[in-house]
PDB file of C-alpha atoms in Angstrom:
ATOM      1  CA  MET A   1     -16.277   1.755 -14.003  1.00 92.00           C
ATOM      2  CA  ARG A   2     -14.679   2.336 -17.328  1.00 91.00           C
ATOM      3  CA  ARG A   3     -10.954   1.442 -18.585  1.00 91.00           C
ATOM      4  CA  LEU A   4      -9.542   4.471 -19.945  1.00 90.00           C
ATOM      5  CA  PHE A   5      -5.880   3.624 -20.461  1.00 92.00           C
ATOM      6  CA  PRO A   6      -4.270   1.547 -21.761  1.00 91.00           C
ATOM      7  CA  SER A   7      -6.637   2.024 -24.814  1.00 81.00           C
ATOM      8  CA  PRO A   8      -9.792   0.151 -24.619  1.00 71.00           C
ATOM      9  CA  LEU A   9      -9.698  -3.368 -26.118  1.00 72.00           C
ATOM     10  CA  SER A  10     -13.094  -3.455 -27.126  1.00 75.00           C
ATOM     11  CA  PRO A  11     -16.222  -1.196 -26.975  1.00 77.00           C
ATOM     12  CA  ALA A  12     -17.185  -3.167 -23.811  1.00 74.00           C
ATOM     13  CA  ASP A  13     -14.027  -1.704 -21.756  1.00 75.00           C
ATOM     14  CA  LEU A  14     -15.974   1.816 -22.094  1.00 79.00           C
ATOM     15  CA  ASP A  15     -19.030   0.488 -20.532  1.00 81.00           C
ATOM     16  CA  ASP A  16     -19.936   1.807 -17.112  1.00 87.00           C
ATOM     17  CA  ARG A  17     -20.177  -1.286 -15.022  1.00 89.00           C
ATOM     18  CA  GLU A  18     -18.924  -2.708 -11.882  1.00 90.00           C
ATOM     19  CA  TRP A  19     -15.856  -4.871 -12.220  1.00 93.00           C
ATOM     20  CA  GLY A  20     -15.474  -8.253 -10.339  1.00 93.00           C
ATOM     21  CA  LEU A  21     -13.025  -8.949  -7.835  1.00 96.00           C
ATOM     22  CA  ASP A  22     -11.385 -11.412 -10.448  1.00 95.00           C
ATOM     23  CA  GLU A  23     -11.335  -8.833 -12.966  1.00 94.00           C
ATOM     24  CA  LEU A  24      -9.744  -6.295 -10.811  1.00 97.00           C
ATOM     25  CA  ALA A  25      -6.995  -8.875  -9.597  1.00 97.00           C
ATOM     26  CA  ASP A  26      -5.866  -9.711 -13.061  1.00 95.00           C
ATOM     27  CA  PHE A  27      -5.947  -6.005 -13.838  1.00 96.00           C
ATOM     28  CA  TYR A  28      -3.531  -5.446 -10.823  1.00 97.00           C
ATOM     29  CA  ALA A  29      -1.566  -8.581 -10.649  1.00 97.00           C
ATOM     30  CA  TYR A  30       2.074  -7.946  -9.716  1.00 96.00           C
ATOM     31  CA  PRO A  31       4.695  -8.884 -12.079  1.00 91.00           C
ATOM     32  CA  ASP A  32       5.354 -12.579 -12.676  1.00 83.00           C
ATOM     33  CA  ALA A  33       8.845 -12.424 -10.989  1.00 63.00           C
ATOM     34  CA  PRO A  34       9.952  -9.874  -8.245  1.00 57.00           C
ATOM     35  CA  PRO A  35      12.889  -7.613  -9.511  1.00 57.00           C
ATOM     36  CA  ALA A  36      16.470  -8.827  -8.697  1.00 51.00           C
ATOM     37  CA  GLN A  37      17.329  -5.697  -6.872  1.00 52.00           C
ATOM     38  CA  GLY A  38      16.070  -6.117  -3.362  1.00 64.00           C
ATOM     39  CA  GLY A  39      13.942  -9.054  -4.306  1.00 87.00           C
ATOM     40  CA  ALA A  40      10.594  -7.248  -3.645  1.00 95.00           C
ATOM     41  CA  TRP A  41       8.169  -5.095  -5.566  1.00 96.00           C
ATOM     42  CA  LEU A  42       6.859  -2.070  -3.548  1.00 97.00           C
ATOM     43  CA  ARG A  43       3.377  -0.799  -4.654  1.00 98.00           C
ATOM     44  CA  ALA A  44       1.873   1.991  -2.828  1.00 98.00           C
ATOM     45  CA  ASN A  45      -1.697   2.891  -2.662  1.00 97.00           C
ATOM     46  CA  MET A  46      -3.162   6.339  -1.706  1.00 96.00           C
ATOM     47  CA  VAL A  47      -6.069   8.450  -2.260  1.00 95.00           C
ATOM     48  CA  SER A  48      -6.005  12.505  -3.008  1.00 96.00           C
ATOM     49  CA  SER A  49      -8.368  15.161  -3.118  1.00 96.00           C
ATOM     50  CA  LEU A  50      -8.452  17.428  -6.454  1.00 96.00           C
ATOM     51  CA  ASP A  51      -6.497  19.935  -4.269  1.00 95.00           C
ATOM     52  CA  GLY A  52      -3.810  17.677  -3.092  1.00 94.00           C
ATOM     53  CA  ALA A  53      -5.251  16.733   0.373  1.00 94.00           C
ATOM     54  CA  ALA A  54      -4.095  12.939   1.634  1.00 92.00           C
ATOM     55  CA  HIS A  55      -6.860  12.869   4.082  1.00 88.00           C
ATOM     56  CA  HIS A  56      -9.749  14.807   5.775  1.00 87.00           C
ATOM     57  CA  GLU A  57      -9.694  15.614   9.475  1.00 82.00           C
ATOM     58  CA  GLY A  58      -7.256  12.797   9.726  1.00 75.00           C
ATOM     59  CA  ARG A  59      -8.994  10.118   8.098  1.00 78.00           C
ATOM     60  CA  SER A  60      -8.780   8.829   4.420  1.00 84.00           C
ATOM     61  CA  GLN A  61     -12.317   7.592   4.311  1.00 86.00           C
ATOM     62  CA  PRO A  62     -14.186  10.869   3.411  1.00 89.00           C
ATOM     63  CA  LEU A  63     -12.084  10.852   0.270  1.00 94.00           C
ATOM     64  CA  SER A  64     -12.917   7.352  -0.708  1.00 94.00           C
ATOM     65  CA  SER A  65     -15.905   5.718  -2.709  1.00 96.00           C
ATOM     66  CA  ASP A  66     -17.273   1.932  -3.009  1.00 95.00           C
ATOM     67  CA  ALA A  67     -15.018   1.597  -6.207  1.00 96.00           C
ATOM     68  CA  ASP A  68     -12.005   2.986  -4.034  1.00 97.00           C
ATOM     69  CA  MET A  69     -12.598   0.302  -1.406  1.00 96.00           C
ATOM     70  CA  ARG A  70     -12.987  -2.599  -4.092  1.00 97.00           C
ATOM     71  CA  ILE A  71      -9.585  -1.663  -5.386  1.00 97.00           C
ATOM     72  CA  PHE A  72      -8.201  -1.083  -1.794  1.00 96.00           C
ATOM     73  CA  GLY A  73      -9.538  -4.696  -0.928  1.00 96.00           C
ATOM     74  CA  THR A  74      -7.998  -6.056  -4.228  1.00 98.00           C
ATOM     75  CA  LEU A  75      -4.442  -4.632  -3.653  1.00 98.00           C
ATOM     76  CA  ARG A  76      -4.456  -6.135  -0.144  1.00 97.00           C
ATOM     77  CA  GLY A  77      -5.696  -9.451  -1.679  1.00 97.00           C
ATOM     78  CA  LEU A  78      -2.773  -9.686  -3.901  1.00 98.00           C
ATOM     79  CA  ALA A  79      -0.065  -8.536  -1.377  1.00 98.00           C
ATOM     80  CA  ASP A  80       2.300 -10.717   0.897  1.00 98.00           C
ATOM     81  CA  ALA A  81       2.640  -7.843   3.125  1.00 98.00           C
ATOM     82  CA  VAL A  82       1.071  -4.302   3.858  1.00 98.00           C
ATOM     83  CA  VAL A  83       3.468  -1.843   4.960  1.00 98.00           C
ATOM     84  CA  VAL A  84       2.296   0.937   7.108  1.00 97.00           C
ATOM     85  CA  GLY A  85       3.813   3.696   9.452  1.00 96.00           C
ATOM     86  CA  ALA A  86       3.033   3.815  13.006  1.00 96.00           C
ATOM     87  CA  GLU A  87       1.012   7.075  12.771  1.00 92.00           C
ATOM     88  CA  THR A  88      -1.081   5.773  10.166  1.00 91.00           C
ATOM     89  CA  VAL A  89      -1.871   2.491  12.461  1.00 94.00           C
ATOM     90  CA  ARG A  90      -2.701   4.946  15.343  1.00 92.00           C
ATOM     91  CA  GLN A  91      -4.967   7.402  13.145  1.00 86.00           C
ATOM     92  CA  GLU A  92      -6.807   4.781  11.087  1.00 85.00           C
ATOM     93  CA  GLY A  93      -7.408   2.063  13.811  1.00 87.00           C
ATOM     94  CA  TYR A  94      -5.705  -0.592  12.044  1.00 92.00           C
ATOM     95  CA  ARG A  95      -6.902  -4.098  12.436  1.00 93.00           C
ATOM     96  CA  PRO A  96      -5.411  -7.482  11.303  1.00 94.00           C
ATOM     97  CA  ALA A  97      -5.993  -8.159   7.711  1.00 94.00           C
ATOM     98  CA  ARG A  98      -8.615 -10.719   7.237  1.00 94.00           C
ATOM     99  CA  ALA A  99      -8.762 -13.953   4.911  1.00 96.00           C
ATOM    100  CA  ARG A 100     -10.884 -13.405   1.890  1.00 96.00           C
ATOM    101  CA  GLU A 101     -12.695 -16.131   0.082  1.00 96.00           C
ATOM    102  CA  ALA A 102     -12.442 -14.237  -3.305  1.00 96.00           C
ATOM    103  CA  PHE A 103      -8.723 -14.421  -3.425  1.00 97.00           C
ATOM    104  CA  ALA A 104      -8.105 -17.802  -1.399  1.00 97.00           C
ATOM    105  CA  ALA A 105      -7.413 -19.733  -4.566  1.00 97.00           C
ATOM    106  CA  ARG A 106      -5.240 -17.056  -6.229  1.00 97.00           C
ATOM    107  CA  ARG A 107      -3.226 -16.716  -3.040  1.00 97.00           C
ATOM    108  CA  ALA A 108      -2.851 -20.662  -2.595  1.00 97.00           C
ATOM    109  CA  ALA A 109      -1.602 -20.923  -6.277  1.00 96.00           C
ATOM    110  CA  LEU A 110       1.076 -18.356  -5.378  1.00 94.00           C
ATOM    111  CA  GLY A 111       2.162 -19.828  -2.026  1.00 95.00           C
ATOM    112  CA  GLN A 112       0.713 -16.834  -0.141  1.00 96.00           C
ATOM    113  CA  GLY A 113      -0.546 -16.963   3.103  1.00 95.00           C
ATOM    114  CA  PRO A 114      -4.288 -16.759   3.911  1.00 96.00           C
ATOM    115  CA  ALA A 115      -3.920 -13.093   4.562  1.00 97.00           C
ATOM    116  CA  PRO A 116      -1.198 -10.650   3.946  1.00 98.00           C
ATOM    117  CA  VAL A 117       1.130  -9.656   6.902  1.00 98.00           C
ATOM    118  CA  ILE A 118       0.673  -6.084   8.459  1.00 98.00           C
ATOM    119  CA  ALA A 119       4.028  -4.868   8.802  1.00 98.00           C
ATOM    120  CA  VAL A 120       4.355  -1.583  10.969  1.00 98.00           C
ATOM    121  CA  VAL A 121       7.302   0.492  10.601  1.00 98.00           C
ATOM    122  CA  SER A 122       8.152   2.564  13.910  1.00 97.00           C
ATOM    123  CA  ALA A 123      11.270   3.999  15.349  1.00 95.00           C
ATOM    124  CA  GLY A 124       9.946   4.319  19.114  1.00 95.00           C
ATOM    125  CA  LEU A 125       7.513   1.714  19.094  1.00 96.00           C
ATOM    126  CA  GLY A 126       4.878   4.019  20.559  1.00 95.00           C
ATOM    127  CA  LEU A 127       2.026   1.490  19.684  1.00 96.00           C
ATOM    128  CA  ASP A 128      -0.595  -0.126  21.672  1.00 95.00           C
ATOM    129  CA  PHE A 129       0.393  -3.709  21.683  1.00 96.00           C
ATOM    130  CA  SER A 130      -2.736  -4.747  23.532  1.00 95.00           C
ATOM    131  CA  LEU A 131      -4.791  -4.209  20.164  1.00 94.00           C
ATOM    132  CA  PRO A 132      -5.779  -6.947  17.915  1.00 95.00           C
ATOM    133  CA  LEU A 133      -3.358  -6.122  15.239  1.00 97.00           C
ATOM    134  CA  PHE A 134      -0.721  -7.412  17.655  1.00 96.00           C
ATOM    135  CA  THR A 135      -2.553 -10.057  19.823  1.00 95.00           C
ATOM    136  CA  SER A 136      -4.876 -11.937  17.369  1.00 94.00           C
ATOM    137  CA  PRO A 137      -3.881 -11.610  13.905  1.00 95.00           C
ATOM    138  CA  LEU A 138      -4.419 -14.215  11.497  1.00 95.00           C
ATOM    139  CA  VAL A 139      -0.698 -14.248  10.445  1.00 95.00           C
ATOM    140  CA  PRO A 140       1.783 -12.651  12.852  1.00 96.00           C
ATOM    141  CA  THR A 141       2.098  -8.909  12.600  1.00 98.00           C
ATOM    142  CA  ILE A 142       5.552  -7.596  11.834  1.00 98.00           C
ATOM    143  CA  VAL A 143       7.204  -4.430  13.590  1.00 98.00           C
ATOM    144  CA  LEU A 144      10.092  -2.923  11.689  1.00 98.00           C
ATOM    145  CA  THR A 145      12.261  -0.865  13.770  1.00 98.00           C
ATOM    146  CA  GLY A 146      15.898   0.192  14.381  1.00 97.00           C
ATOM    147  CA  ALA A 147      18.748  -1.612  16.188  1.00 97.00           C
ATOM    148  CA  GLU A 148      18.673   0.833  18.959  1.00 97.00           C
ATOM    149  CA  ALA A 149      14.878   1.045  19.535  1.00 96.00           C
ATOM    150  CA  PRO A 150      13.933   0.936  23.259  1.00 96.00           C
ATOM    151  CA  ALA A 151      14.461  -2.741  24.626  1.00 96.00           C
ATOM    152  CA  ASP A 152      11.344  -2.635  26.755  1.00 97.00           C
ATOM    153  CA  ARG A 153       9.178  -1.796  23.825  1.00 97.00           C
ATOM    154  CA  VAL A 154      10.853  -4.536  21.751  1.00 97.00           C
ATOM    155  CA  ALA A 155      10.515  -6.946  24.433  1.00 97.00           C
ATOM    156  CA  GLU A 156       6.439  -5.798  24.808  1.00 97.00           C
ATOM    157  CA  ALA A 157       6.114  -6.272  21.020  1.00 97.00           C
ATOM    158  CA  ARG A 158       7.461  -9.695  21.119  1.00 97.00           C
ATOM    159  CA  ALA A 159       5.331 -10.676  24.266  1.00 97.00           C
ATOM    160  CA  ALA A 160       2.316  -9.353  22.252  1.00 96.00           C
ATOM    161  CA  GLY A 161       2.906 -11.883  19.533  1.00 96.00           C
ATOM    162  CA  ALA A 162       4.600  -9.633  16.997  1.00 97.00           C
ATOM    163  CA  GLU A 163       7.842 -10.609  15.077  1.00 97.00           C
ATOM    164  CA  VAL A 164      10.410  -7.664  15.439  1.00 98.00           C
ATOM    165  CA  VAL A 165      12.526  -7.065  12.646  1.00 98.00           C
ATOM    166  CA  VAL A 166      15.461  -4.769  12.550  1.00 97.00           C
ATOM    167  CA  ALA A 167      15.752  -2.642   9.444  1.00 97.00           C
ATOM    168  CA  GLY A 168      18.262   0.195  10.440  1.00 96.00           C
ATOM    169  CA  GLU A 169      21.469   0.464  12.378  1.00 95.00           C
ATOM    170  CA  GLY A 170      20.396   3.466  14.664  1.00 93.00           C
ATOM    171  CA  ARG A 171      17.033   4.057  16.350  1.00 90.00           C
ATOM    172  CA  GLY A 172      15.097   4.737  13.213  1.00 91.00           C
ATOM    173  CA  VAL A 173      14.187   2.434  10.102  1.00 97.00           C
ATOM    174  CA  ASP A 174      16.355   2.793   6.982  1.00 97.00           C
ATOM    175  CA  PRO A 175      13.647   2.628   4.190  1.00 96.00           C
ATOM    176  CA  VAL A 176      16.061   1.059   1.845  1.00 96.00           C
ATOM    177  CA  LEU A 177      16.132  -1.942   3.964  1.00 97.00           C
ATOM    178  CA  VAL A 178      12.407  -2.589   4.427  1.00 97.00           C
ATOM    179  CA  PRO A 179      11.913  -4.243   1.002  1.00 96.00           C
ATOM    180  CA  ARG A 180      15.087  -6.422   1.441  1.00 95.00           C
ATOM    181  CA  ALA A 181      13.979  -7.476   5.110  1.00 97.00           C
ATOM    182  CA  LEU A 182      10.633  -8.581   4.057  1.00 97.00           C
ATOM    183  CA  ALA A 183      11.859 -10.240   0.911  1.00 96.00           C
ATOM    184  CA  GLU A 184      14.269 -12.188   2.793  1.00 95.00           C
ATOM    185  CA  ARG A 185      11.065 -13.454   4.777  1.00 96.00           C
ATOM    186  CA  GLY A 186       9.313 -14.500   1.639  1.00 95.00           C
ATOM    187  CA  LEU A 187       7.292 -11.486   1.541  1.00 96.00           C
ATOM    188  CA  SER A 188       8.188  -9.962  -1.996  1.00 96.00           C
ATOM    189  CA  ARG A 189       4.747  -8.485  -3.078  1.00 97.00           C
ATOM    190  CA  LEU A 190       4.580  -5.415  -0.971  1.00 98.00           C
ATOM    191  CA  LEU A 191       1.861  -2.624  -0.674  1.00 98.00           C
ATOM    192  CA  THR A 192       2.310   0.216   1.591  1.00 98.00           C
ATOM    193  CA  GLU A 193      -0.647   2.455   2.430  1.00 93.00           C
ATOM    194  CA  GLY A 194       1.352   5.207   4.111  1.00 86.00           C
ATOM    195  CA  GLY A 195       0.974   7.514   5.757  1.00 89.00           C
ATOM    196  CA  PRO A 196       2.704  10.462   3.736  1.00 93.00           C
ATOM    197  CA  ARG A 197       5.916  10.419   5.896  1.00 94.00           C
ATOM    198  CA  LEU A 198       6.493   6.824   5.183  1.00 96.00           C
ATOM    199  CA  LEU A 199       5.542   7.312   1.456  1.00 96.00           C
ATOM    200  CA  GLY A 200       7.968  10.124   1.378  1.00 96.00           C
ATOM    201  CA  GLN A 201      10.903   8.096   2.795  1.00 96.00           C
ATOM    202  CA  PHE A 202      10.309   5.341   0.326  1.00 96.00           C
ATOM    203  CA  ALA A 203      10.296   7.565  -2.526  1.00 95.00           C
ATOM    204  CA  ALA A 204      13.372   9.541  -1.404  1.00 94.00           C
ATOM    205  CA  ALA A 205      15.364   6.133  -0.986  1.00 94.00           C
ATOM    206  CA  GLY A 206      14.417   5.130  -4.497  1.00 94.00           C
ATOM    207  CA  VAL A 207      12.470   1.973  -3.496  1.00 95.00           C
ATOM    208  CA  LEU A 208       9.079   2.664  -4.730  1.00 96.00           C
ATOM    209  CA  ASP A 209       8.193   0.711  -7.854  1.00 96.00           C
ATOM    210  CA  GLU A 210       4.625   1.612  -8.280  1.00 97.00           C
ATOM    211  CA  MET A 211       2.370   4.287  -7.307  1.00 98.00           C
ATOM    212  CA  CYS A 212      -1.469   3.404  -7.404  1.00 98.00           C
ATOM    213  CA  LEU A 213      -3.323   6.828  -6.899  1.00 98.00           C
ATOM    214  CA  SER A 214      -7.131   7.336  -6.405  1.00 97.00           C
ATOM    215  CA  LEU A 215      -8.064  10.923  -7.354  1.00 97.00           C
ATOM    216  CA  ALA A 216     -11.066  11.843  -5.814  1.00 97.00           C
ATOM    217  CA  PRO A 217     -13.538  14.543  -7.304  1.00 97.00           C
ATOM    218  CA  VAL A 218     -13.746  16.727  -4.251  1.00 95.00           C
ATOM    219  CA  MET A 219     -12.146  19.768  -2.702  1.00 95.00           C
ATOM    220  CA  ALA A 220     -11.045  19.492   0.880  1.00 92.00           C
ATOM    221  CA  ALA A 221      -8.851  22.505   1.780  1.00 90.00           C
ATOM    222  CA  GLY A 222      -7.742  22.619   5.222  1.00 87.00           C
ATOM    223  CA  SER A 223      -4.015  21.781   6.289  1.00 88.00           C
ATOM    224  CA  ALA A 224      -4.067  18.173   5.569  1.00 88.00           C
ATOM    225  CA  PRO A 225      -0.488  17.007   3.935  1.00 90.00           C
ATOM    226  CA  ARG A 226       0.105  15.795   0.472  1.00 93.00           C
ATOM    227  CA  ILE A 227       0.322  12.036   0.039  1.00 95.00           C
ATOM    228  CA  ALA A 228       4.031  12.146   0.381  1.00 95.00           C
ATOM    229  CA  ALA A 229       5.819  14.287   2.777  1.00 92.00           C
ATOM    230  CA  GLY A 230       9.573  14.894   4.126  1.00 87.00           C
ATOM    231  CA  PRO A 231      12.580  16.483   2.333  1.00 84.00           C
ATOM    232  CA  PRO A 232      12.245  16.865  -1.322  1.00 88.00           C
ATOM    233  CA  LEU A 233      14.053  14.658  -3.800  1.00 90.00           C
ATOM    234  CA  GLU A 234      17.356  16.094  -5.051  1.00 88.00           C
ATOM    235  CA  VAL A 235      15.884  15.108  -8.562  1.00 91.00           C
ATOM    236  CA  PRO A 236      12.231  14.500  -9.134  1.00 92.00           C
ATOM    237  CA  GLU A 237      11.809  10.790  -9.972  1.00 92.00           C
ATOM    238  CA  ARG A 238       9.891  10.060 -13.461  1.00 94.00           C
ATOM    239  CA  PHE A 239       7.154   7.798 -13.334  1.00 97.00           C
ATOM    240  CA  ALA A 240       5.222   6.087 -16.400  1.00 97.00           C
ATOM    241  CA  LEU A 241       1.392   5.933 -16.614  1.00 97.00           C
ATOM    242  CA  GLY A 242       0.501   2.386 -16.437  1.00 96.00           C
ATOM    243  CA  SER A 243      -3.194   2.454 -16.304  1.00 96.00           C
ATOM    244  CA  VAL A 244      -6.450   4.662 -15.740  1.00 96.00           C
ATOM    245  CA  LEU A 245      -9.813   3.356 -14.444  1.00 95.00           C
ATOM    246  CA  GLU A 246     -12.832   5.769 -14.032  1.00 95.00           C
ATOM    247  CA  GLU A 247     -15.986   5.683 -11.900  1.00 96.00           C
ATOM    248  CA  ASN A 248     -18.340   8.389 -10.775  1.00 95.00           C
ATOM    249  CA  GLY A 249     -15.648  10.828 -11.265  1.00 97.00           C
ATOM    250  CA  PHE A 250     -12.997   9.101  -9.479  1.00 97.00           C
ATOM    251  CA  LEU A 251      -9.661   8.322 -11.489  1.00 98.00           C
ATOM    252  CA  PHE A 252      -7.871   5.305 -10.392  1.00 98.00           C
ATOM    253  CA  THR A 253      -4.421   5.471 -11.832  1.00 98.00           C
ATOM    254  CA  ARG A 254      -1.246   3.446 -11.551  1.00 98.00           C
ATOM    255  CA  TYR A 255       2.235   4.723 -12.429  1.00 98.00           C
ATOM    256  CA  ILE A 256       5.378   2.655 -12.722  1.00 97.00           C
ATOM    257  CA  ARG A 257       8.889   3.710 -11.880  1.00 94.00           C
ATOM    258  CA  HIS A 258      10.707   4.264 -15.091  1.00 85.00           C
ATOM    259  CA  GLN A 259      13.770   2.070 -13.908  1.00 76.00           C
ATOM    260  CA  ARG A 260      11.457  -0.841 -13.476  1.00 71.00           C
ATOM    261  CA  LEU A 261      10.144  -0.547 -17.274  1.00 63.00           C
TER     262      LEU A 261
END
């Protein structure tokens, strides 16, 4: 892995070598203090093919690499909560986040739990609450839904052990309220892994602070969506380049929303 941007600090930064998890964790560390607005920092992590596909045949793994998975694990290891849409939970077969010894001391020093909370965004709660994600996580899974969500499904989620959090006045979830609701529970370092519809909602609501995009050197074609889906923003929002790493043709980029600079 090579550091391309910011400019290399030394010739060693251009060496093609495997970065350790501590080095990656320092590189991707969250801001020292969360922003005052909403009290949280929302980072997204997505992978895309050269032709803009967010997945191949429903899964992101075919677009990934060993380096991409190391960064994926690092970003999870730094987060208080991983925010994900219900469809992605179903498609990717989400399981509870696990504690990793490599991040234990860092998390303890920041007052974090042993593993990030998985926070699932769902309007209809069409989820299988018998899965380990809900019945046996290391830390209780959160389900974010609207005030008018089906009462029987809310009861089933709670019976399985999930914490149900209302983040919307109607049946659906208001994306503006998601970072706020999680920050109120002490979860201010947020990571969303999509899917595209949820990422599009966060972008349209103006609450996405940082975009970590892995660009895979492959063509996928097909009918896969882009990494963000939904209605277009009235005015495209500008992000500034924060960093670029490279390994085996994969580019690992990070962009920060201009208003957060």
